[in-house]
Coordinates of C-alpha atoms in Angstrom, one line a residue:
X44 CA -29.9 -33.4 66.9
X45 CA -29.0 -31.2 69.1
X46 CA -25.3 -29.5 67.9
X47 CA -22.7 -28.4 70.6
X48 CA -20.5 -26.0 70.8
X49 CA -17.0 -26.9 73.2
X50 CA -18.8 -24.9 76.2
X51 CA -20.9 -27.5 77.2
X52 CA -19.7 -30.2 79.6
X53 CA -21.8 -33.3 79.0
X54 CA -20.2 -35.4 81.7
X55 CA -17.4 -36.4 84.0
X56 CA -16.3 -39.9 84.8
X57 CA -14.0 -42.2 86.9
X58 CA -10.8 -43.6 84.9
X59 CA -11.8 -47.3 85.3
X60 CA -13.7 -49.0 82.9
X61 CA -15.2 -51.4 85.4
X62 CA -17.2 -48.9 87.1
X63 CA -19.1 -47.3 84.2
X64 CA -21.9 -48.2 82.5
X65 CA -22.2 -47.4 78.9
X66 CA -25.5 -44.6 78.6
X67 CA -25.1 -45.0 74.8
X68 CA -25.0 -47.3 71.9
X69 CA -22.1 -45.9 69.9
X70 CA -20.0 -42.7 70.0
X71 CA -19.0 -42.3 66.2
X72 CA -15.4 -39.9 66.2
X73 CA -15.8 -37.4 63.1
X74 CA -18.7 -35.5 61.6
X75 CA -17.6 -36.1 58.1
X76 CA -19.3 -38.0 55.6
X77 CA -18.6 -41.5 57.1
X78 CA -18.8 -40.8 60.3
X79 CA -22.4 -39.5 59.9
X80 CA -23.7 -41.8 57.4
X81 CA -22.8 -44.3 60.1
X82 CA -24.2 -42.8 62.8
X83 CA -27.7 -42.1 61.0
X84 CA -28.1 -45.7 60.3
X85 CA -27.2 -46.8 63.4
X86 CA -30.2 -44.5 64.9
X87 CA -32.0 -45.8 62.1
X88 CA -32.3 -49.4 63.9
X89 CA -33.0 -47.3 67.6
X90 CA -29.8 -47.1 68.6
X91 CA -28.3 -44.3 71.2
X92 CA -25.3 -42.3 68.9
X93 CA -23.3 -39.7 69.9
X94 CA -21.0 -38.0 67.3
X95 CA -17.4 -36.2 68.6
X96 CA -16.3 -33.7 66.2
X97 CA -12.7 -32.2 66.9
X98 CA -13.2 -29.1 64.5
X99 CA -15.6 -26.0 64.8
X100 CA -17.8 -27.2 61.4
X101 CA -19.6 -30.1 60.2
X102 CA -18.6 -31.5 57.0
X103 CA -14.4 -32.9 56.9
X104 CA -13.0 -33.0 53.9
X105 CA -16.3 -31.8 52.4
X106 CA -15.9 -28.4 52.5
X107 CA -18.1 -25.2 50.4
X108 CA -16.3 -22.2 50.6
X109 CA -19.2 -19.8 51.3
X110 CA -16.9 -16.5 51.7
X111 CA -15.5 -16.7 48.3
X112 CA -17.7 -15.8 45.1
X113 CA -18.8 -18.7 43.6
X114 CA -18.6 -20.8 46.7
X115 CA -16.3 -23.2 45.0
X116 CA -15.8 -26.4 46.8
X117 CA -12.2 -26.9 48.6
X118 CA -13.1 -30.9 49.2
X119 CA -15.9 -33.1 47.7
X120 CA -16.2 -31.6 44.4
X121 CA -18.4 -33.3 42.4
X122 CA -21.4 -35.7 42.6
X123 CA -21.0 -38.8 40.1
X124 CA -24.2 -40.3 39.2
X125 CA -22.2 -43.5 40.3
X126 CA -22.5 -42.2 44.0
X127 CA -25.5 -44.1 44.7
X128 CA -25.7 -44.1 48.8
X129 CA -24.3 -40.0 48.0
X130 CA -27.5 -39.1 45.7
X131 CA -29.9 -41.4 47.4
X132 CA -29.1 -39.5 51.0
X133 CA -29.2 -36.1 49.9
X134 CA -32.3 -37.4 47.9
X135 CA -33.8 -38.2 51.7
X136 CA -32.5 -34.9 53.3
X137 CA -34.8 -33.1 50.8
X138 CA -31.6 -31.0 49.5
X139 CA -31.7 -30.2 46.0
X140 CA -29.2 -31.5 43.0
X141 CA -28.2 -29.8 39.9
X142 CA -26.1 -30.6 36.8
X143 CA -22.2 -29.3 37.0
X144 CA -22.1 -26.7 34.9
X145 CA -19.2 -27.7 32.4
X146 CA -17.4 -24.6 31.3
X147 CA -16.8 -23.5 27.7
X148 CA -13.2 -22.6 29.2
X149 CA -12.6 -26.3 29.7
X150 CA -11.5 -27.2 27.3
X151 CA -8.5 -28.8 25.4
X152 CA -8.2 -25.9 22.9
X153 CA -8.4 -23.5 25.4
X154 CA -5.4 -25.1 27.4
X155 CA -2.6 -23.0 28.7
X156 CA 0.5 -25.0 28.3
X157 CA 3.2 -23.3 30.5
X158 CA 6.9 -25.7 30.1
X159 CA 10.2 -23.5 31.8
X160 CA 8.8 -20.2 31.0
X161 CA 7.9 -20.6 27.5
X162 CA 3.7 -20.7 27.0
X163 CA 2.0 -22.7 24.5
X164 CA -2.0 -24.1 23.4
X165 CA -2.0 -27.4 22.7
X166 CA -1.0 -27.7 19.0
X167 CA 1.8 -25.2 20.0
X168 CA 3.0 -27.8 22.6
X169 CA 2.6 -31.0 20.6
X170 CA 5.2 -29.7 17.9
X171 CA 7.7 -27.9 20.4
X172 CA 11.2 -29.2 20.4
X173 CA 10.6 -28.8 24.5
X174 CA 8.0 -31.6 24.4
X175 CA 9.9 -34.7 26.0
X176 CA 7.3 -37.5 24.9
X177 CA 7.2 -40.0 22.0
X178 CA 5.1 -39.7 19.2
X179 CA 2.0 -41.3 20.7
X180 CA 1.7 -38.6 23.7
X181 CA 2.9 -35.4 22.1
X182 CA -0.6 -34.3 21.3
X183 CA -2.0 -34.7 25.1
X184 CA -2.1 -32.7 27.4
X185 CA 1.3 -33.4 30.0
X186 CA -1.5 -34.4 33.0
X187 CA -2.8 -37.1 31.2
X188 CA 0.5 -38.5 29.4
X189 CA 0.8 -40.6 32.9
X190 CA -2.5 -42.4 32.8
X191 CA -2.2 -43.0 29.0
X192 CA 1.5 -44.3 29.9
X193 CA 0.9 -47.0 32.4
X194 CA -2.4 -48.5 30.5
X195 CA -5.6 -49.7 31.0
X196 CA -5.8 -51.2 34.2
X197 CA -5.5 -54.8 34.8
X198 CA -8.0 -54.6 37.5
X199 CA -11.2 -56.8 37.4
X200 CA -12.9 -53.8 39.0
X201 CA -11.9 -50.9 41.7
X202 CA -12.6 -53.1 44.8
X203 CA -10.1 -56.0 43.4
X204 CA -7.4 -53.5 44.3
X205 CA -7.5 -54.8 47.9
X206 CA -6.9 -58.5 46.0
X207 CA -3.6 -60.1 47.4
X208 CA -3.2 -61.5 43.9
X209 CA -2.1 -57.9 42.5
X210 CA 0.4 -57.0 45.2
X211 CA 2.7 -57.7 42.0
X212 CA 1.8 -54.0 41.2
X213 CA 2.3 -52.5 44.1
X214 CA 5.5 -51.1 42.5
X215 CA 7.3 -47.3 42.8
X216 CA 5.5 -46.3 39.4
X217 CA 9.3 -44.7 38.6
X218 CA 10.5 -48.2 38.2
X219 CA 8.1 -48.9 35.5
X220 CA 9.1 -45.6 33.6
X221 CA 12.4 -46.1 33.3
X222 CA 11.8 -49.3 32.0
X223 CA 9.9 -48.1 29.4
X224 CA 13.0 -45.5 28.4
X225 CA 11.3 -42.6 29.0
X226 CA 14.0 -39.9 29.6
X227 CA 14.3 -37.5 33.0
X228 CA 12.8 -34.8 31.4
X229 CA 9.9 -36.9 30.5
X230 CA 9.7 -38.3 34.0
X231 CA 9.9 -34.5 35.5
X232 CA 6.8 -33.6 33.6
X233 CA 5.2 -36.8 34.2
X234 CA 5.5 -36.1 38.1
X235 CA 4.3 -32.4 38.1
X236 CA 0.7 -33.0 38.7
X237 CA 0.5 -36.4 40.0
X238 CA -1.7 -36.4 42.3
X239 CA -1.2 -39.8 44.2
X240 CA 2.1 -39.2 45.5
X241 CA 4.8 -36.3 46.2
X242 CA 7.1 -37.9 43.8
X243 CA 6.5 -40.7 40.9
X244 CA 9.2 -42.9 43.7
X245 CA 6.3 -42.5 46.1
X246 CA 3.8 -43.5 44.0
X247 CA 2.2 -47.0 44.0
X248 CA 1.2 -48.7 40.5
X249 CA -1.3 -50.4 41.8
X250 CA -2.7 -47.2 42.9
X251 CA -2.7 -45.4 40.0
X252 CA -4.6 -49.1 38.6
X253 CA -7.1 -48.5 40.9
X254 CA -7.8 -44.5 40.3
X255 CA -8.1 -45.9 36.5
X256 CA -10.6 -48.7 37.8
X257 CA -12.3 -46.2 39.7
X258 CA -13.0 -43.8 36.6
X259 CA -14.1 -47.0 34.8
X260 CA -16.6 -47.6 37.4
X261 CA -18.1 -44.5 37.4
X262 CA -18.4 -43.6 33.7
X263 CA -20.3 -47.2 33.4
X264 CA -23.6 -45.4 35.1
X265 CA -24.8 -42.7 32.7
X266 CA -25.9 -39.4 34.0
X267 CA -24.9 -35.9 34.7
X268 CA -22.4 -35.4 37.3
X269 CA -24.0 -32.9 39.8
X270 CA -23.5 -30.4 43.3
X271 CA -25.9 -29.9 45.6
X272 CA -28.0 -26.3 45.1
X273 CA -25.7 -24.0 47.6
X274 CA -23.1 -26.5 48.3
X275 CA -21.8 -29.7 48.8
X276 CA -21.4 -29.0 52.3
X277 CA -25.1 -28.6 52.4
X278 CA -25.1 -32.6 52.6
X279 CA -23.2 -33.4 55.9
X280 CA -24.7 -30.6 57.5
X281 CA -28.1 -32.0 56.9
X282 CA -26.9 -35.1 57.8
X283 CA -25.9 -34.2 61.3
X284 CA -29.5 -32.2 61.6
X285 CA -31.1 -35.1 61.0
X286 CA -29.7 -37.1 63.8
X287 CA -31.5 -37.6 67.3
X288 CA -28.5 -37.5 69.4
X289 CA -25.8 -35.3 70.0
X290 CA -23.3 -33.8 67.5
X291 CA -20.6 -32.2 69.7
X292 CA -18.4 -29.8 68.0
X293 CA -14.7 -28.8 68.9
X294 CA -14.4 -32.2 70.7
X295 CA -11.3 -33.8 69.8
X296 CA -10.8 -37.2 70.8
X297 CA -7.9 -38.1 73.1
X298 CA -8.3 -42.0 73.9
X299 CA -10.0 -44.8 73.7
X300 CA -10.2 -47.2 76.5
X301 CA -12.1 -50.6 75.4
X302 CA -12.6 -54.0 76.8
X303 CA -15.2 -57.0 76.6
X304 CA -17.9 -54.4 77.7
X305 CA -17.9 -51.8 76.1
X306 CA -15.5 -48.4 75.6
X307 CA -14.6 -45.1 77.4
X308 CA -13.4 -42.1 74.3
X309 CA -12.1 -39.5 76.5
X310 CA -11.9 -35.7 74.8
X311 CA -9.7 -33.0 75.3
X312 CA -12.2 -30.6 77.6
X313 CA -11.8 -33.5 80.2
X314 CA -15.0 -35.2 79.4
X315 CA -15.3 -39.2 79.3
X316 CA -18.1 -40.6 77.1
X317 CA -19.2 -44.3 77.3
X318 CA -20.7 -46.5 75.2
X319 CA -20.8 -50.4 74.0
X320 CA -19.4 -49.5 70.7
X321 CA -17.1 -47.2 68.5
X322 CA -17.1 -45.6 65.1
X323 CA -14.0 -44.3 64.1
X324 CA -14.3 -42.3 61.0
X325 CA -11.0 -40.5 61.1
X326 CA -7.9 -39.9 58.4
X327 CA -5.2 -42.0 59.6
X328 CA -2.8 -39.3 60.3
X329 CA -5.1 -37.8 62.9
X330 CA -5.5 -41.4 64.8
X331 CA -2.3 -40.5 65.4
X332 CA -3.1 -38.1 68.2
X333 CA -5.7 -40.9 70.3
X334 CA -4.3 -43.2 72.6
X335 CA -6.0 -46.3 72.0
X336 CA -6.0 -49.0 75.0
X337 CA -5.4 -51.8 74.0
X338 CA -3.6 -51.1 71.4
X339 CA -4.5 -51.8 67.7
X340 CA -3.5 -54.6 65.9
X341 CA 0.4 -54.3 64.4
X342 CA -0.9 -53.7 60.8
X343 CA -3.2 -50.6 61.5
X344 CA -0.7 -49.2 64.0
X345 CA 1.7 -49.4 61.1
X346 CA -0.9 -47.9 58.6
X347 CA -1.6 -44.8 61.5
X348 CA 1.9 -44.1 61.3
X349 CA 3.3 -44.3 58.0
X350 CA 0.8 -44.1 55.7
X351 CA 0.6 -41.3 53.0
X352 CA -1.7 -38.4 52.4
X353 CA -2.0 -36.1 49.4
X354 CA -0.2 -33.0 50.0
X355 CA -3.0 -30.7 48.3
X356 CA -2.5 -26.6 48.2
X357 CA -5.3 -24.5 47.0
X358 CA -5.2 -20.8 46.5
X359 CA -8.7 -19.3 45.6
X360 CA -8.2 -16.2 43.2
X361 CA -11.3 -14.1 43.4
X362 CA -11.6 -12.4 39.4
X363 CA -12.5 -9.0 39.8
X364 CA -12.5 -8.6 35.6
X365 CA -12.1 -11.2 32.9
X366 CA -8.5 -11.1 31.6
X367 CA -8.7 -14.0 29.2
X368 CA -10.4 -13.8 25.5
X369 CA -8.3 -11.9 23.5
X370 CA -5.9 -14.8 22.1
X371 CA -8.6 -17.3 22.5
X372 CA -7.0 -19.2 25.5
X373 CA -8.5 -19.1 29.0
X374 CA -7.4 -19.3 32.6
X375 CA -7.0 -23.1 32.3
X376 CA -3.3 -23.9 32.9
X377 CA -1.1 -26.9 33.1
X378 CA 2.6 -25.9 34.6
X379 CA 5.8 -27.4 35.9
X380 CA 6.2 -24.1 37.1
X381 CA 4.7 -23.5 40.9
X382 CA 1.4 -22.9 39.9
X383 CA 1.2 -26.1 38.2
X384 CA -2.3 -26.1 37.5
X385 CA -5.4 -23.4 37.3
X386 CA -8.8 -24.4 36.8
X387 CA -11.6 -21.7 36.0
X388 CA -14.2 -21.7 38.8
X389 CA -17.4 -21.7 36.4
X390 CA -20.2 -23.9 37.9
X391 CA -22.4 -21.8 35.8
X392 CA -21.3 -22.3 32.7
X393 CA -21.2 -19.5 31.4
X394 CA -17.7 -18.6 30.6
X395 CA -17.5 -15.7 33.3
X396 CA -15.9 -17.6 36.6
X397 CA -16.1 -15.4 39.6
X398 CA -13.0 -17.0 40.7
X399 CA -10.2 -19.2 39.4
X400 CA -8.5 -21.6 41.6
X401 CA -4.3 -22.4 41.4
X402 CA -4.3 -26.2 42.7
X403 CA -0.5 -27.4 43.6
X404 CA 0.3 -31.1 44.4
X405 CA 3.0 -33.0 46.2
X406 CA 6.4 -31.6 46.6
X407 CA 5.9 -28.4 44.9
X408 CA 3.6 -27.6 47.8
X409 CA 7.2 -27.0 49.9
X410 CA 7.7 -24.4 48.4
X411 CA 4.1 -22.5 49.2
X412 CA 4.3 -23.8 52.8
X413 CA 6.9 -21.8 54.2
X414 CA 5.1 -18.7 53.4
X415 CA 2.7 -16.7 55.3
X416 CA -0.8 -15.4 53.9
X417 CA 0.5 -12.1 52.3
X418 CA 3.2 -13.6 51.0
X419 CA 1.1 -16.1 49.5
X420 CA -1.2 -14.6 47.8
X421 CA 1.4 -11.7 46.2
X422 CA 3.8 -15.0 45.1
X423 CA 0.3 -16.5 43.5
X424 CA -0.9 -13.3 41.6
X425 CA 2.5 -12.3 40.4
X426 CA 3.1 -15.6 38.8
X427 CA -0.6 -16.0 37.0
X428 CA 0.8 -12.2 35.4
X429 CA 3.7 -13.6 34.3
X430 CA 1.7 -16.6 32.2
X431 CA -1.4 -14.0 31.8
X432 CA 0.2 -10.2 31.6
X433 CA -3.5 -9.2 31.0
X434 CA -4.3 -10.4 34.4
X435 CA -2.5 -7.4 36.5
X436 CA -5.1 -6.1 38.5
X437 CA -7.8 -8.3 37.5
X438 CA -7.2 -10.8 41.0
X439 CA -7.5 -10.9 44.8
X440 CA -6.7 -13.4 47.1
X441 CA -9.8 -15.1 48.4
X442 CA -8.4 -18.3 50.5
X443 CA -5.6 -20.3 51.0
X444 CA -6.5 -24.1 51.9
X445 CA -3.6 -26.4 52.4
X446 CA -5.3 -30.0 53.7
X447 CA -1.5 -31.4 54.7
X448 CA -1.1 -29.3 56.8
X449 CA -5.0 -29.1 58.7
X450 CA -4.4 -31.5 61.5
X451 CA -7.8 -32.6 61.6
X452 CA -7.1 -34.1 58.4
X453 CA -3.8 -34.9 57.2
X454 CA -3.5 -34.7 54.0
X455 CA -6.5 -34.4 50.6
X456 CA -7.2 -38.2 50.4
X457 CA -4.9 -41.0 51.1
X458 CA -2.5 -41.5 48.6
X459 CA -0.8 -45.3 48.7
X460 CA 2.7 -45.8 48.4
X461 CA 4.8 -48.7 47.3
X462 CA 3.4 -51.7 49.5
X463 CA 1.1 -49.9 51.3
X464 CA -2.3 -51.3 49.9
X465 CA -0.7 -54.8 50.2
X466 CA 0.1 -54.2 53.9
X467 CA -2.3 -52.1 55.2
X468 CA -5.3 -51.8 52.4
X469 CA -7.1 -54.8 54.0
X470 CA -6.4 -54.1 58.1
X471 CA -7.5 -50.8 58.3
X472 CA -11.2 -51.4 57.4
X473 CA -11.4 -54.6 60.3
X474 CA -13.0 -54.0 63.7
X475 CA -10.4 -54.2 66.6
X476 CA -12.1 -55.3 69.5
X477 CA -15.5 -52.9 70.1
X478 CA -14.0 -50.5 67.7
X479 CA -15.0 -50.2 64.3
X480 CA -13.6 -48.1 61.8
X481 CA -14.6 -46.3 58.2
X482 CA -13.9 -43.2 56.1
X483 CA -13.0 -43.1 52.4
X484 CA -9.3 -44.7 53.2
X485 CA -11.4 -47.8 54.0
X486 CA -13.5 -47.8 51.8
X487 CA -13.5 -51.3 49.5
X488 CA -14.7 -50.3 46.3
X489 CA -14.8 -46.8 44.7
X490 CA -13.0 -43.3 46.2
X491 CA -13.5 -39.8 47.5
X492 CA -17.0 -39.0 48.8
X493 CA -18.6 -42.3 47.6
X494 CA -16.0 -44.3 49.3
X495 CA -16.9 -42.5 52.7
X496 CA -20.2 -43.3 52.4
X497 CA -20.2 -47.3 51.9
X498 CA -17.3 -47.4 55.1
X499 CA -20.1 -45.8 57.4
X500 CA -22.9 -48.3 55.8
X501 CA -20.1 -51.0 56.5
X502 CA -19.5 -49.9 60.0
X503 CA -22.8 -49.4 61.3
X504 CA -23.5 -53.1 59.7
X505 CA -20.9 -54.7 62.0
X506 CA -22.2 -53.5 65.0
X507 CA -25.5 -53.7 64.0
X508 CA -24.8 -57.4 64.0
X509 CA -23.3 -57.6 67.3
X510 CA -25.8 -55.4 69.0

């Protein structure tokens, strides 16, 4: 491979398709997971690839956060033994797995329960006259009332989300709440840390059916889940070494001019860059900034404009002394306040995080957006004291990572809402013309880095058959 900065000019080119002649296979747009995985078994089978990459790092969505102690991961956190094609290429680059360290702080007993002001553990909370939920859920933890609430999926497996057969579901999950009576403050808690839409209106059922499939899945293989020895990021970086041809960073992709013969994507430093075929392993919301010629089909033009990603705000907390241990609870917290949740950063195990991380979904995130990185991390610090007094002077802000509002992606993951998977699910994963198309929004059976990883392998099989 040889790895490009956005100094080096590669090549110029006439406008008109008709008077170039593709000097590569396939130019694959996005150095992320799918994008790579693609592009390394395209070379694979001798084929000439070239890989565009709009951002300074390698990597997307996958993202080790080296600066802050720990290096916690910010995208792609975990390995599930059910990530076959995951574990089998790391496996190949030589880079080392280990075991998730699961943290004594983790756990249900050690849950901070924080409801309008007032904290409570978990007993506390399941006998509290501010509990909204029926006998059945009182005892849970508020994150996983919604889950328990809707069921076991219906679902024959993760992929049969995609099946036309279940567009029955593909409901506002509010709708089905109120019809099972339960009450506004109920709903309100419900929605706080839902993580597949911005409000419980804006989330699909059929969604959440296929997140429950997709856990299903998973827990069927046995085995640890894992990271990769100094990062997950580790992985697409080796991925992108490994390649023969050319990984161009800070590239980003302007159009794509195709025809019968082959296709012309044009990048922002003026360069055009022909080949016979395309990978486009982009989030939708970014394909919004490529002019594609001709134009997509109606149904994946639709998906590029409308569809929904997770709003996703992460501020990493850097613990400078433990401030936990005294009452026996830890720096695990559930809110509906604007932290809504804290997780201890403790890959170790060990009980002693070297940094905690606030994680805020959906609407709340409005009201973290609007401020800048002081701002931030004061409004952050001075909330964990008012939940953990002991914690004044124990944190520093590390790093703020917002994925809405990073061009280059959009948004955490794509998050369906009512009718979406019905109308778009299928389109978006279906080659248009000499363009093909992955990345985990594609993918056709189970999410997050996994997902990424079969849309490449499904990609680079399409054109491999029409090569």
């Amino acid at each position: 491979m040889k790895l490009a900065g956005a100094g080096v000019v590669l090549a110029t080119s006439q406008p008109l398709l008709r008077a170039q002649v593709a000097s590569l296979d396939v130019i694959v747009i996005g150095a992320g997971l799918a994008g790579l995985h693609a592009a390394r078994l395209l070379e694979a089978f001798g084929l000439k690839v070239r890989v565009l990459e709009a951002s300074k790092r390698i990597g997307g969505r996958i993202f080790t956060l080296d600066d802050v102690a720990g290096k916690p991961e910010a995208g792609g956190n975990q390995i599930g033994a059910a990530y076959a094609r995951t574990v089998d290429v790391t496996t190949q680059l030589g880079l080392k797995l280990e075991p998730s360290g699961r943290s004594p702080l983790l756990r249900d007993d050690r849950l901070v329960i924080h409801v309008d002001g007032e904290r409570y553990d978990l007993a506390e909370w399941g006998n509290s006259a501010a509990n909204p939920f029926a006998e059945a859920f009182r005892n849970l933890p508020p994150d996983r009332v919604l889950s328990r609430v809707v069921g076991p999926s219906p679902l024959e497996s993760a992929a049969a989300f995609r099946d036309p057969k279940h567009a029955k579901w593909d409901v506002p999950a509010l709708n089905v709440l109120r019809e099972k009576g339960f009450s506004p403050a109920a709903l309100q808690l419900m929605a706080v840390t839902n993580g597949l839409g911005d409000t419980l209106a804006e989330t699909s059922l059929l969604n959440l059916f296929y997140a429950q499939s997709n856990i299903a899945e998973i827990i069927k293989i046995k085995g640890p889940t894992q990271n990769i020895v100094g990062g997950n990021q580790r992985l697409p970086e080796a991925m992108a070494r490994s390649l023969k041809g050319d990984v161009l960073l800070q590239r980003r992709v302007v159009a794509v001019d195709a025809d019968t013969r082959g296709a012309v994507v044009r990048t922002d430093d003026g360069v055009a860059h022909r080949a016979r075929f395309v990978v486009c392993a982009l989030p939708l919301p970014t394909m919004r900034m490529i002019a594609f010629t001709p134009a997509l089909p109606k149904a994946h033009a639709d998906a590029v404009a409308v569809a929904a990603y997770g709003k996703v705000t992460q501020i990493h907390l850097e613990v400078t002394r433990p401030f936990w241990g005294d009452d026996g609870l830890a720096p695990y917290l559930w809110s509906n306040g604007p932290l809504e949740r804290v997780f201890p950063q403790d890959s170790r195990g060990d009980g002693n995080p070297p940094s905690v991380i606030v994680w805020i979904n959906g609407a709340e995130c409005a009201s973290w957006d609007r401020l800048d990185d002081a701002a931030f991390g004061a409004r952050a610090i001075a909330e964990l004291e008012k939940v953990y007094p002991a914690s004044k002077g124990a944190l520093r802000m590390a790093k703020r990572i917002s994925w809405h509002h990073n061009a280059l992606a959009g948004g955490a993951w794509i998050n369906w809402a009512p009718t979406q998977i019905t109308r778009f699910a299928h389109a978006i994963s279906q080659p248009a013309g000499r363009v093909h198309f992955a990345g985990e929004h594609t993918g056709h059976t189970l999410r997050g880095m996994e997902a990424a990883m079969e849309s490449g392998e499904r990609a680079a099989t399409e054109i491999l058959a029409r090569a």
